Amino acid sequence: MPVTTLRLSEDELQRIDRIAGQQGVDRAVLLRRAIAEGVREILLSDAIARYQRGECSAWRAASDAGVGLWEFLDELQRRGVPFRTDERHLDGLIEELG
């Protein structure tokens, strides 16, 4: 596994160590988990934003975010983002599924 160096303030490091201790994991495990969750959130937020702007279908956005369609639709609902049902987007979804 490649090694990456990261500079953190003493305060940030103390918070990380405190959380790692509470969860019973070491610092590296906690940081890898935080990065993975952060990257997932960034991909999902970006995909939702593109979907809201009408740049892609729900299927494409879900795929780009690395989640299944139903998980993506659940996330839209959780965030209060309406599902587009106009004919153009339904045709695009059918085409991508087909």
PDB file of N, CA and C in Angstrom:
ATOM      1  N   MET A   1       0.860  -1.174   0.000  1.00  0.00           N
ATOM      2  CA  MET A   1       0.000   0.000   0.000  1.00  0.00           C
ATOM      3  C   MET A   1       0.906   1.237   0.000  1.00  0.00           C
ATOM      4  N   PRO A   2       0.677   2.181  -0.918  1.00  0.00           N
ATOM      5  CA  PRO A   2       1.490   3.404  -0.934  1.00  0.00           C
ATOM      6  C   PRO A   2       1.317   4.203   0.360  1.00  0.00           C
ATOM      7  N   VAL A   3       2.337   4.967   0.677  1.00  0.00           N
ATOM      8  CA  VAL A   3       2.319   5.801   1.882  1.00  0.00           C
ATOM      9  C   VAL A   3       2.116   7.250   1.465  1.00  0.00           C
ATOM     10  N   THR A   4       1.253   7.965   2.186  1.00  0.00           N
ATOM     11  CA  THR A   4       1.002   9.379   1.951  1.00  0.00           C
ATOM     12  C   THR A   4       1.234  10.126   3.249  1.00  0.00           C
ATOM     13  N   THR A   5       1.867  11.274   3.152  1.00  0.00           N
ATOM     14  CA  THR A   5       2.117  12.098   4.331  1.00  0.00           C
ATOM     15  C   THR A   5       1.056  13.180   4.408  1.00  0.00           C
ATOM     16  N   LEU A   6       0.619  13.462   5.620  1.00  0.00           N
ATOM     17  CA  LEU A   6      -0.433  14.445   5.844  1.00  0.00           C
ATOM     18  C   LEU A   6      -0.059  15.291   7.046  1.00  0.00           C
ATOM     19  N   ARG A   7      -0.160  16.591   6.923  1.00  0.00           N
ATOM     20  CA  ARG A   7       0.128  17.486   8.047  1.00  0.00           C
ATOM     21  C   ARG A   7      -1.180  17.838   8.748  1.00  0.00           C
ATOM     22  N   LEU A   8      -1.197  17.631  10.062  1.00  0.00           N
ATOM     23  CA  LEU A   8      -2.367  17.948  10.877  1.00  0.00           C
ATOM     24  C   LEU A   8      -1.937  18.798  12.056  1.00  0.00           C
ATOM     25  N   SER A   9      -2.844  19.647  12.505  1.00  0.00           N
ATOM     26  CA  SER A   9      -2.546  20.429  13.703  1.00  0.00           C
ATOM     27  C   SER A   9      -2.586  19.503  14.918  1.00  0.00           C
ATOM     28  N   GLU A  10      -1.993  19.943  15.990  1.00  0.00           N
ATOM     29  CA  GLU A  10      -1.998  19.159  17.229  1.00  0.00           C
ATOM     30  C   GLU A  10      -3.435  18.916  17.697  1.00  0.00           C
ATOM     31  N   ASP A  11      -4.282  19.931  17.559  1.00  0.00           N
ATOM     32  CA  ASP A  11      -5.682  19.800  17.961  1.00  0.00           C
ATOM     33  C   ASP A  11      -6.403  18.739  17.130  1.00  0.00           C
ATOM     34  N   GLU A  12      -6.189  18.764  15.811  1.00  0.00           N
ATOM     35  CA  GLU A  12      -6.816  17.767  14.942  1.00  0.00           C
ATOM     36  C   GLU A  12      -6.344  16.358  15.303  1.00  0.00           C
ATOM     37  N   LEU A  13      -5.056  16.233  15.543  1.00  0.00           N
ATOM     38  CA  LEU A  13      -4.492  14.936  15.896  1.00  0.00           C
ATOM     39  C   LEU A  13      -5.054  14.419  17.219  1.00  0.00           C
ATOM     40  N   GLN A  14      -5.223  15.300  18.178  1.00  0.00           N
ATOM     41  CA  GLN A  14      -5.799  14.895  19.460  1.00  0.00           C
ATOM     42  C   GLN A  14      -7.247  14.429  19.284  1.00  0.00           C
ATOM     43  N   ARG A  15      -8.004  15.139  18.457  1.00  0.00           N
ATOM     44  CA  ARG A  15      -9.390  14.722  18.201  1.00  0.00           C
ATOM     45  C   ARG A  15      -9.439  13.360  17.521  1.00  0.00           C
ATOM     46  N   ILE A  16      -8.548  13.161  16.557  1.00  0.00           N
ATOM     47  CA  ILE A  16      -8.484  11.875  15.857  1.00  0.00           C
ATOM     48  C   ILE A  16      -8.137  10.760  16.835  1.00  0.00           C
ATOM     49  N   ASP A  17      -7.139  10.991  17.668  1.00  0.00           N
ATOM     50  CA  ASP A  17      -6.738   9.973  18.645  1.00  0.00           C
ATOM     51  C   ASP A  17      -7.857   9.680  19.644  1.00  0.00           C
ATOM     52  N   ARG A  18      -8.582  10.703  20.051  1.00  0.00           N
ATOM     53  CA  ARG A  18      -9.692  10.511  20.989  1.00  0.00           C
ATOM     54  C   ARG A  18     -10.781   9.646  20.359  1.00  0.00           C
ATOM     55  N   ILE A  19     -11.146   9.962  19.128  1.00  0.00           N
ATOM     56  CA  ILE A  19     -12.182   9.189  18.435  1.00  0.00           C
ATOM     57  C   ILE A  19     -11.706   7.759  18.195  1.00  0.00           C
ATOM     58  N   ALA A  20     -10.455   7.611  17.769  1.00  0.00           N
ATOM     59  CA  ALA A  20      -9.905   6.269  17.539  1.00  0.00           C
ATOM     60  C   ALA A  20      -9.965   5.449  18.822  1.00  0.00           C
ATOM     61  N   GLY A  21      -9.616   6.063  19.934  1.00  0.00           N
ATOM     62  CA  GLY A  21      -9.675   5.373  21.219  1.00  0.00           C
ATOM     63  C   GLY A  21     -11.089   4.973  21.585  1.00  0.00           C
ATOM     64  N   GLN A  22     -12.038   5.859  21.341  1.00  0.00           N
ATOM     65  CA  GLN A  22     -13.443   5.560  21.645  1.00  0.00           C
ATOM     66  C   GLN A  22     -13.960   4.396  20.803  1.00  0.00           C
ATOM     67  N   GLN A  23     -13.455   4.303  19.581  1.00  0.00           N
ATOM     68  CA  GLN A  23     -13.915   3.245  18.676  1.00  0.00           C
ATOM     69  C   GLN A  23     -13.063   1.984  18.761  1.00  0.00           C
ATOM     70  N   GLY A  24     -11.990   2.050  19.525  1.00  0.00           N
ATOM     71  CA  GLY A  24     -11.137   0.880  19.704  1.00  0.00           C
ATOM     72  C   GLY A  24     -10.317   0.516  18.483  1.00  0.00           C
ATOM     73  N   VAL A  25      -9.938   1.529  17.709  1.00  0.00           N
ATOM     74  CA  VAL A  25      -9.103   1.310  16.523  1.00  0.00           C
ATOM     75  C   VAL A  25      -7.888   2.218  16.609  1.00  0.00           C
ATOM     76  N   ASP A  26      -6.889   1.937  15.782  1.00  0.00           N
ATOM     77  CA  ASP A  26      -5.739   2.840  15.800  1.00  0.00           C
ATOM     78  C   ASP A  26      -5.965   4.014  14.852  1.00  0.00           C
ATOM     79  N   ARG A  27      -5.091   4.968  14.936  1.00  0.00           N
ATOM     80  CA  ARG A  27      -5.204   6.210  14.169  1.00  0.00           C
ATOM     81  C   ARG A  27      -5.299   5.948  12.669  1.00  0.00           C
ATOM     82  N   ALA A  28      -4.463   5.048  12.153  1.00  0.00           N
ATOM     83  CA  ALA A  28      -4.440   4.781  10.713  1.00  0.00           C
ATOM     84  C   ALA A  28      -5.780   4.223  10.230  1.00  0.00           C
ATOM     85  N   VAL A  29      -6.355   3.319  10.998  1.00  0.00           N
ATOM     86  CA  VAL A  29      -7.652   2.740  10.625  1.00  0.00           C
ATOM     87  C   VAL A  29      -8.717   3.831  10.586  1.00  0.00           C
ATOM     88  N   LEU A  30      -8.731   4.674  11.602  1.00  0.00           N
ATOM     89  CA  LEU A  30      -9.723   5.750  11.653  1.00  0.00           C
ATOM     90  C   LEU A  30      -9.547   6.711  10.479  1.00  0.00           C
ATOM     91  N   LEU A  31      -8.312   7.087  10.175  1.00  0.00           N
ATOM     92  CA  LEU A  31      -8.071   8.017   9.069  1.00  0.00           C
ATOM     93  C   LEU A  31      -8.468   7.403   7.730  1.00  0.00           C
ATOM     94  N   ARG A  32      -8.151   6.124   7.511  1.00  0.00           N
ATOM     95  CA  ARG A  32      -8.559   5.475   6.256  1.00  0.00           C
ATOM     96  C   ARG A  32     -10.080   5.448   6.139  1.00  0.00           C
ATOM     97  N   ARG A  33     -10.754   5.153   7.237  1.00  0.00           N
ATOM     98  CA  ARG A  33     -12.219   5.126   7.235  1.00  0.00           C
ATOM     99  C   ARG A  33     -12.780   6.521   6.945  1.00  0.00           C
ATOM    100  N   ALA A  34     -12.218   7.531   7.587  1.00  0.00           N
ATOM    101  CA  ALA A  34     -12.694   8.906   7.387  1.00  0.00           C
ATOM    102  C   ALA A  34     -12.487   9.351   5.939  1.00  0.00           C
ATOM    103  N   ILE A  35     -11.356   8.996   5.372  1.00  0.00           N
ATOM    104  CA  ILE A  35     -11.086   9.364   3.980  1.00  0.00           C
ATOM    105  C   ILE A  35     -12.055   8.648   3.047  1.00  0.00           C
ATOM    106  N   ALA A  36     -12.266   7.356   3.255  1.00  0.00           N
ATOM    107  CA  ALA A  36     -13.189   6.594   2.403  1.00  0.00           C
ATOM    108  C   ALA A  36     -14.600   7.166   2.484  1.00  0.00           C
ATOM    109  N   GLU A  37     -15.060   7.478   3.697  1.00  0.00           N
ATOM    110  CA  GLU A  37     -16.401   8.049   3.859  1.00  0.00           C
ATOM    111  C   GLU A  37     -16.482   9.444   3.247  1.00  0.00           C
ATOM    112  N   GLY A  38     -15.418  10.211   3.377  1.00  0.00           N
ATOM    113  CA  GLY A  38     -15.392  11.555   2.802  1.00  0.00           C
ATOM    114  C   GLY A  38     -15.417  11.526   1.281  1.00  0.00           C
ATOM    115  N   VAL A  39     -14.631  10.631   0.690  1.00  0.00           N
ATOM    116  CA  VAL A  39     -14.608  10.505  -0.767  1.00  0.00           C
ATOM    117  C   VAL A  39     -15.973  10.045  -1.273  1.00  0.00           C
ATOM    118  N   ARG A  40     -16.578   9.087  -0.579  1.00  0.00           N
ATOM    119  CA  ARG A  40     -17.910   8.613  -0.965  1.00  0.00           C
ATOM    120  C   ARG A  40     -18.911   9.766  -0.926  1.00  0.00           C
ATOM    121  N   GLU A  41     -18.860  10.584   0.112  1.00  0.00           N
ATOM    122  CA  GLU A  41     -19.780  11.717   0.240  1.00  0.00           C
ATOM    123  C   GLU A  41     -19.543  12.747  -0.865  1.00  0.00           C
ATOM    124  N   ILE A  42     -18.292  13.010  -1.192  1.00  0.00           N
ATOM    125  CA  ILE A  42     -17.978  13.960  -2.267  1.00  0.00           C
ATOM    126  C   ILE A  42     -18.537  13.457  -3.595  1.00  0.00           C
ATOM    127  N   LEU A  43     -18.294  12.174  -3.909  1.00  0.00           N
ATOM    128  CA  LEU A  43     -18.810  11.609  -5.159  1.00  0.00           C
ATOM    129  C   LEU A  43     -20.332  11.664  -5.210  1.00  0.00           C
ATOM    130  N   LEU A  44     -20.969  11.325  -4.100  1.00  0.00           N
ATOM    131  CA  LEU A  44     -22.429  11.330  -4.042  1.00  0.00           C
ATOM    132  C   LEU A  44     -22.979  12.749  -4.166  1.00  0.00           C
ATOM    133  N   SER A  45     -22.400  13.690  -3.457  1.00  0.00           N
ATOM    134  CA  SER A  45     -22.857  15.089  -3.531  1.00  0.00           C
ATOM    135  C   SER A  45     -22.686  15.656  -4.932  1.00  0.00           C
ATOM    136  N   ASP A  46     -21.547  15.356  -5.560  1.00  0.00           N
ATOM    137  CA  ASP A  46     -21.317  15.828  -6.928  1.00  0.00           C
ATOM    138  C   ASP A  46     -22.327  15.218  -7.898  1.00  0.00           C
ATOM    139  N   ALA A  47     -22.603  13.926  -7.742  1.00  0.00           N
ATOM    140  CA  ALA A  47     -23.562  13.254  -8.621  1.00  0.00           C
ATOM    141  C   ALA A  47     -24.963  13.822  -8.426  1.00  0.00           C
ATOM    142  N   ILE A  48     -25.343  14.079  -7.187  1.00  0.00           N
ATOM    143  CA  ILE A  48     -26.661  14.661  -6.912  1.00  0.00           C
ATOM    144  C   ILE A  48     -26.760  16.054  -7.521  1.00  0.00           C
ATOM    145  N   ALA A  49     -25.712  16.841  -7.410  1.00  0.00           N
ATOM    146  CA  ALA A  49     -25.722  18.192  -7.986  1.00  0.00           C
ATOM    147  C   ALA A  49     -25.883  18.129  -9.504  1.00  0.00           C
ATOM    148  N   ARG A  50     -25.161  17.213 -10.166  1.00  0.00           N
ATOM    149  CA  ARG A  50     -25.300  17.079 -11.619  1.00  0.00           C
ATOM    150  C   ARG A  50     -26.703  16.602 -11.990  1.00  0.00           C
ATOM    151  N   TYR A  51     -27.247  15.694 -11.197  1.00  0.00           N
ATOM    152  CA  TYR A  51     -28.617  15.220 -11.419  1.00  0.00           C
ATOM    153  C   TYR A  51     -29.615  16.371 -11.270  1.00  0.00           C
ATOM    154  N   GLN A  52     -29.454  17.186 -10.239  1.00  0.00           N
ATOM    155  CA  GLN A  52     -30.366  18.319 -10.012  1.00  0.00           C
ATOM    156  C   GLN A  52     -30.304  19.325 -11.153  1.00  0.00           C
ATOM    157  N   ARG A  53     -29.117  19.508 -11.727  1.00  0.00           N
ATOM    158  CA  ARG A  53     -28.969  20.455 -12.844  1.00  0.00           C
ATOM    159  C   ARG A  53     -29.470  19.858 -14.158  1.00  0.00           C
ATOM    160  N   GLY A  54     -29.864  18.594 -14.142  1.00  0.00           N
ATOM    161  CA  GLY A  54     -30.367  17.946 -15.348  1.00  0.00           C
ATOM    162  C   GLY A  54     -29.278  17.484 -16.289  1.00  0.00           C
ATOM    163  N   GLU A  55     -28.046  17.369 -15.794  1.00  0.00           N
ATOM    164  CA  GLU A  55     -26.924  16.980 -16.642  1.00  0.00           C
ATOM    165  C   GLU A  55     -26.839  15.471 -16.856  1.00  0.00           C
ATOM    166  N   CYS A  56     -27.525  14.701 -16.015  1.00  0.00           N
ATOM    167  CA  CYS A  56     -27.478  13.252 -16.150  1.00  0.00           C
ATOM    168  C   CYS A  56     -28.726  12.645 -15.527  1.00  0.00           C
ATOM    169  N   SER A  57     -28.966  11.407 -15.871  1.00  0.00           N
ATOM    170  CA  SER A  57     -30.101  10.675 -15.304  1.00  0.00           C
ATOM    171  C   SER A  57     -29.737  10.182 -13.903  1.00  0.00           C
ATOM    172  N   ALA A  58     -30.742   9.706 -13.196  1.00  0.00           N
ATOM    173  CA  ALA A  58     -30.497   9.126 -11.874  1.00  0.00           C
ATOM    174  C   ALA A  58     -29.586   7.908 -12.002  1.00  0.00           C
ATOM    175  N   TRP A  59     -29.803   7.112 -13.028  1.00  0.00           N
ATOM    176  CA  TRP A  59     -28.988   5.914 -13.229  1.00  0.00           C
ATOM    177  C   TRP A  59     -27.520   6.290 -13.429  1.00  0.00           C
ATOM    178  N   ARG A  60     -27.257   7.264 -14.286  1.00  0.00           N
ATOM    179  CA  ARG A  60     -25.881   7.693 -14.551  1.00  0.00           C
ATOM    180  C   ARG A  60     -25.262   8.291 -13.293  1.00  0.00           C
ATOM    181  N   ALA A  61     -26.007   9.119 -12.585  1.00  0.00           N
ATOM    182  CA  ALA A  61     -25.490   9.739 -11.361  1.00  0.00           C
ATOM    183  C   ALA A  61     -25.149   8.677 -10.324  1.00  0.00           C
ATOM    184  N   ALA A  62     -26.027   7.692 -10.169  1.00  0.00           N
ATOM    185  CA  ALA A  62     -25.762   6.609  -9.214  1.00  0.00           C
ATOM    186  C   ALA A  62     -24.500   5.854  -9.595  1.00  0.00           C
ATOM    187  N   SER A  63     -24.384   5.543 -10.863  1.00  0.00           N
ATOM    188  CA  SER A  63     -23.208   4.823 -11.347  1.00  0.00           C
ATOM    189  C   SER A  63     -21.931   5.627 -11.102  1.00  0.00           C
ATOM    190  N   ASP A  64     -21.969   6.910 -11.425  1.00  0.00           N
ATOM    191  CA  ASP A  64     -20.799   7.773 -11.225  1.00  0.00           C
ATOM    192  C   ASP A  64     -20.429   7.901  -9.751  1.00  0.00           C
ATOM    193  N   ALA A  65     -21.436   7.832  -8.877  1.00  0.00           N
ATOM    194  CA  ALA A  65     -21.191   7.941  -7.435  1.00  0.00           C
ATOM    195  C   ALA A  65     -20.758   6.608  -6.830  1.00  0.00           C
ATOM    196  N   GLY A  66     -20.865   5.540  -7.616  1.00  0.00           N
ATOM    197  CA  GLY A  66     -20.462   4.229  -7.123  1.00  0.00           C
ATOM    198  C   GLY A  66     -21.486   3.572  -6.214  1.00  0.00           C
ATOM    199  N   VAL A  67     -22.762   3.937  -6.391  1.00  0.00           N
ATOM    200  CA  VAL A  67     -23.835   3.335  -5.593  1.00  0.00           C
ATOM    201  C   VAL A  67     -24.890   2.779  -6.539  1.00  0.00           C
ATOM    202  N   GLY A  68     -25.734   1.915  -6.015  1.00  0.00           N
ATOM    203  CA  GLY A  68     -26.828   1.379  -6.808  1.00  0.00           C
ATOM    204  C   GLY A  68     -27.917   2.423  -7.006  1.00  0.00           C
ATOM    205  N   LEU A  69     -28.754   2.174  -7.997  1.00  0.00           N
ATOM    206  CA  LEU A  69     -29.826   3.121  -8.306  1.00  0.00           C
ATOM    207  C   LEU A  69     -30.753   3.323  -7.115  1.00  0.00           C
ATOM    208  N   TRP A  70     -31.168   2.234  -6.453  1.00  0.00           N
ATOM    209  CA  TRP A  70     -32.105   2.366  -5.340  1.00  0.00           C
ATOM    210  C   TRP A  70     -31.470   3.108  -4.173  1.00  0.00           C
ATOM    211  N   GLU A  71     -30.190   2.861  -3.937  1.00  0.00           N
ATOM    212  CA  GLU A  71     -29.502   3.607  -2.874  1.00  0.00           C
ATOM    213  C   GLU A  71     -29.447   5.097  -3.221  1.00  0.00           C
ATOM    214  N   PHE A  72     -29.202   5.397  -4.499  1.00  0.00           N
ATOM    215  CA  PHE A  72     -29.166   6.789  -4.941  1.00  0.00           C
ATOM    216  C   PHE A  72     -30.533   7.443  -4.755  1.00  0.00           C
ATOM    217  N   LEU A  73     -31.593   6.741  -5.151  1.00  0.00           N
ATOM    218  CA  LEU A  73     -32.942   7.289  -4.997  1.00  0.00           C
ATOM    219  C   LEU A  73     -33.289   7.493  -3.524  1.00  0.00           C
ATOM    220  N   ASP A  74     -32.871   6.559  -2.679  1.00  0.00           N
ATOM    221  CA  ASP A  74     -33.077   6.729  -1.228  1.00  0.00           C
ATOM    222  C   ASP A  74     -32.352   7.966  -0.718  1.00  0.00           C
ATOM    223  N   GLU A  75     -31.146   8.190  -1.229  1.00  0.00           N
ATOM    224  CA  GLU A  75     -30.365   9.358  -0.803  1.00  0.00           C
ATOM    225  C   GLU A  75     -31.014  10.649  -1.284  1.00  0.00           C
ATOM    226  N   LEU A  76     -31.562  10.645  -2.496  1.00  0.00           N
ATOM    227  CA  LEU A  76     -32.296  11.823  -2.975  1.00  0.00           C
ATOM    228  C   LEU A  76     -33.437  12.146  -2.022  1.00  0.00           C
ATOM    229  N   GLN A  77     -34.183  11.120  -1.642  1.00  0.00           N
ATOM    230  CA  GLN A  77     -35.317  11.325  -0.739  1.00  0.00           C
ATOM    231  C   GLN A  77     -34.834  11.847   0.617  1.00  0.00           C
ATOM    232  N   ARG A  78     -33.760  11.257   1.142  1.00  0.00           N
ATOM    233  CA  ARG A  78     -33.228  11.673   2.437  1.00  0.00           C
ATOM    234  C   ARG A  78     -32.826  13.146   2.426  1.00  0.00           C
ATOM    235  N   ARG A  79     -32.291  13.603   1.286  1.00  0.00           N
ATOM    236  CA  ARG A  79     -31.830  14.986   1.162  1.00  0.00           C
ATOM    237  C   ARG A  79     -32.920  15.928   0.659  1.00  0.00           C
ATOM    238  N   GLY A  80     -34.099  15.407   0.419  1.00  0.00           N
ATOM    239  CA  GLY A  80     -35.200  16.252  -0.032  1.00  0.00           C
ATOM    240  C   GLY A  80     -35.089  16.692  -1.479  1.00  0.00           C
ATOM    241  N   VAL A  81     -34.378  15.915  -2.287  1.00  0.00           N
ATOM    242  CA  VAL A  81     -34.218  16.235  -3.708  1.00  0.00           C
ATOM    243  C   VAL A  81     -35.295  15.485  -4.483  1.00  0.00           C
ATOM    244  N   PRO A  82     -36.138  16.194  -5.223  1.00  0.00           N
ATOM    245  CA  PRO A  82     -37.212  15.515  -5.954  1.00  0.00           C
ATOM    246  C   PRO A  82     -36.673  14.664  -7.105  1.00  0.00           C
ATOM    247  N   PHE A  83     -37.331  13.550  -7.340  1.00  0.00           N
ATOM    248  CA  PHE A  83     -37.006  12.679  -8.464  1.00  0.00           C
ATOM    249  C   PHE A  83     -37.662  13.248  -9.711  1.00  0.00           C
ATOM    250  N   ARG A  84     -36.858  13.460 -10.746  1.00  0.00           N
ATOM    251  CA  ARG A  84     -37.385  14.001 -12.002  1.00  0.00           C
ATOM    252  C   ARG A  84     -38.129  12.903 -12.751  1.00  0.00           C
ATOM    253  N   THR A  85     -39.307  13.233 -13.203  1.00  0.00           N
ATOM    254  CA  THR A  85     -40.100  12.233 -13.924  1.00  0.00           C
ATOM    255  C   THR A  85     -40.537  12.718 -15.299  1.00  0.00           C
ATOM    256  N   ASP A  86     -39.867  13.752 -15.819  1.00  0.00           N
ATOM    257  CA  ASP A  86     -40.286  14.202 -17.142  1.00  0.00           C
ATOM    258  C   ASP A  86     -39.894  13.151 -18.190  1.00  0.00           C
ATOM    259  N   GLU A  87     -40.542  13.228 -19.322  1.00  0.00           N
ATOM    260  CA  GLU A  87     -40.395  12.212 -20.363  1.00  0.00           C
ATOM    261  C   GLU A  87     -38.950  12.052 -20.827  1.00  0.00           C
ATOM    262  N   ARG A  88     -38.243  13.150 -20.978  1.00  0.00           N
ATOM    263  CA  ARG A  88     -36.864  13.091 -21.460  1.00  0.00           C
ATOM    264  C   ARG A  88     -35.991  12.259 -20.528  1.00  0.00           C
ATOM    265  N   HIS A  89     -36.128  12.493 -19.213  1.00  0.00           N
ATOM    266  CA  HIS A  89     -35.293  11.772 -18.266  1.00  0.00           C
ATOM    267  C   HIS A  89     -35.728  10.319 -18.107  1.00  0.00           C
ATOM    268  N   LEU A  90     -37.026  10.064 -18.225  1.00  0.00           N
ATOM    269  CA  LEU A  90     -37.483   8.676 -18.188  1.00  0.00           C
ATOM    270  C   LEU A  90     -36.970   7.914 -19.403  1.00  0.00           C
ATOM    271  N   ASP A  91     -36.986   8.550 -20.579  1.00  0.00           N
ATOM    272  CA  ASP A  91     -36.443   7.919 -21.780  1.00  0.00           C
ATOM    273  C   ASP A  91     -34.961   7.606 -21.596  1.00  0.00           C
ATOM    274  N   GLY A  92     -34.225   8.544 -21.011  1.00  0.00           N
ATOM    275  CA  GLY A  92     -32.799   8.321 -20.762  1.00  0.00           C
ATOM    276  C   GLY A  92     -32.569   7.178 -19.791  1.00  0.00           C
ATOM    277  N   LEU A  93     -33.386   7.104 -18.756  1.00  0.00           N
ATOM    278  CA  LEU A  93     -33.263   6.029 -17.776  1.00  0.00           C
ATOM    279  C   LEU A  93     -33.578   4.683 -18.422  1.00  0.00           C
ATOM    280  N   ILE A  94     -34.631   4.631 -19.225  1.00  0.00           N
ATOM    281  CA  ILE A  94     -35.005   3.391 -19.911  1.00  0.00           C
ATOM    282  C   ILE A  94     -33.894   2.964 -20.860  1.00  0.00           C
ATOM    283  N   GLU A  95     -33.318   3.917 -21.578  1.00  0.00           N
ATOM    284  CA  GLU A  95     -32.234   3.617 -22.505  1.00  0.00           C
ATOM    285  C   GLU A  95     -31.027   3.050 -21.762  1.00  0.00           C
ATOM    286  N   GLU A  96     -30.675   3.646 -20.628  1.00  0.00           N
ATOM    287  CA  GLU A  96     -29.523   3.175 -19.868  1.00  0.00           C
ATOM    288  C   GLU A  96     -29.772   1.809 -19.251  1.00  0.00           C
ATOM    289  N   LEU A  97     -31.024   1.524 -18.882  1.00  0.00           N
ATOM    290  CA  LEU A  97     -31.357   0.223 -18.307  1.00  0.00           C
ATOM    291  C   LEU A  97     -31.422  -0.863 -19.375  1.00  0.00           C
ATOM    292  N   GLY A  98     -31.791  -0.446 -20.607  1.00  0.00           N
ATOM    293  CA  GLY A  98     -32.079  -1.381 -21.677  1.00  0.00           C
ATOM    294  C   GLY A  98     -30.906  -2.022 -22.287  1.00  0.00           C
TER     295      GLY A  98
END
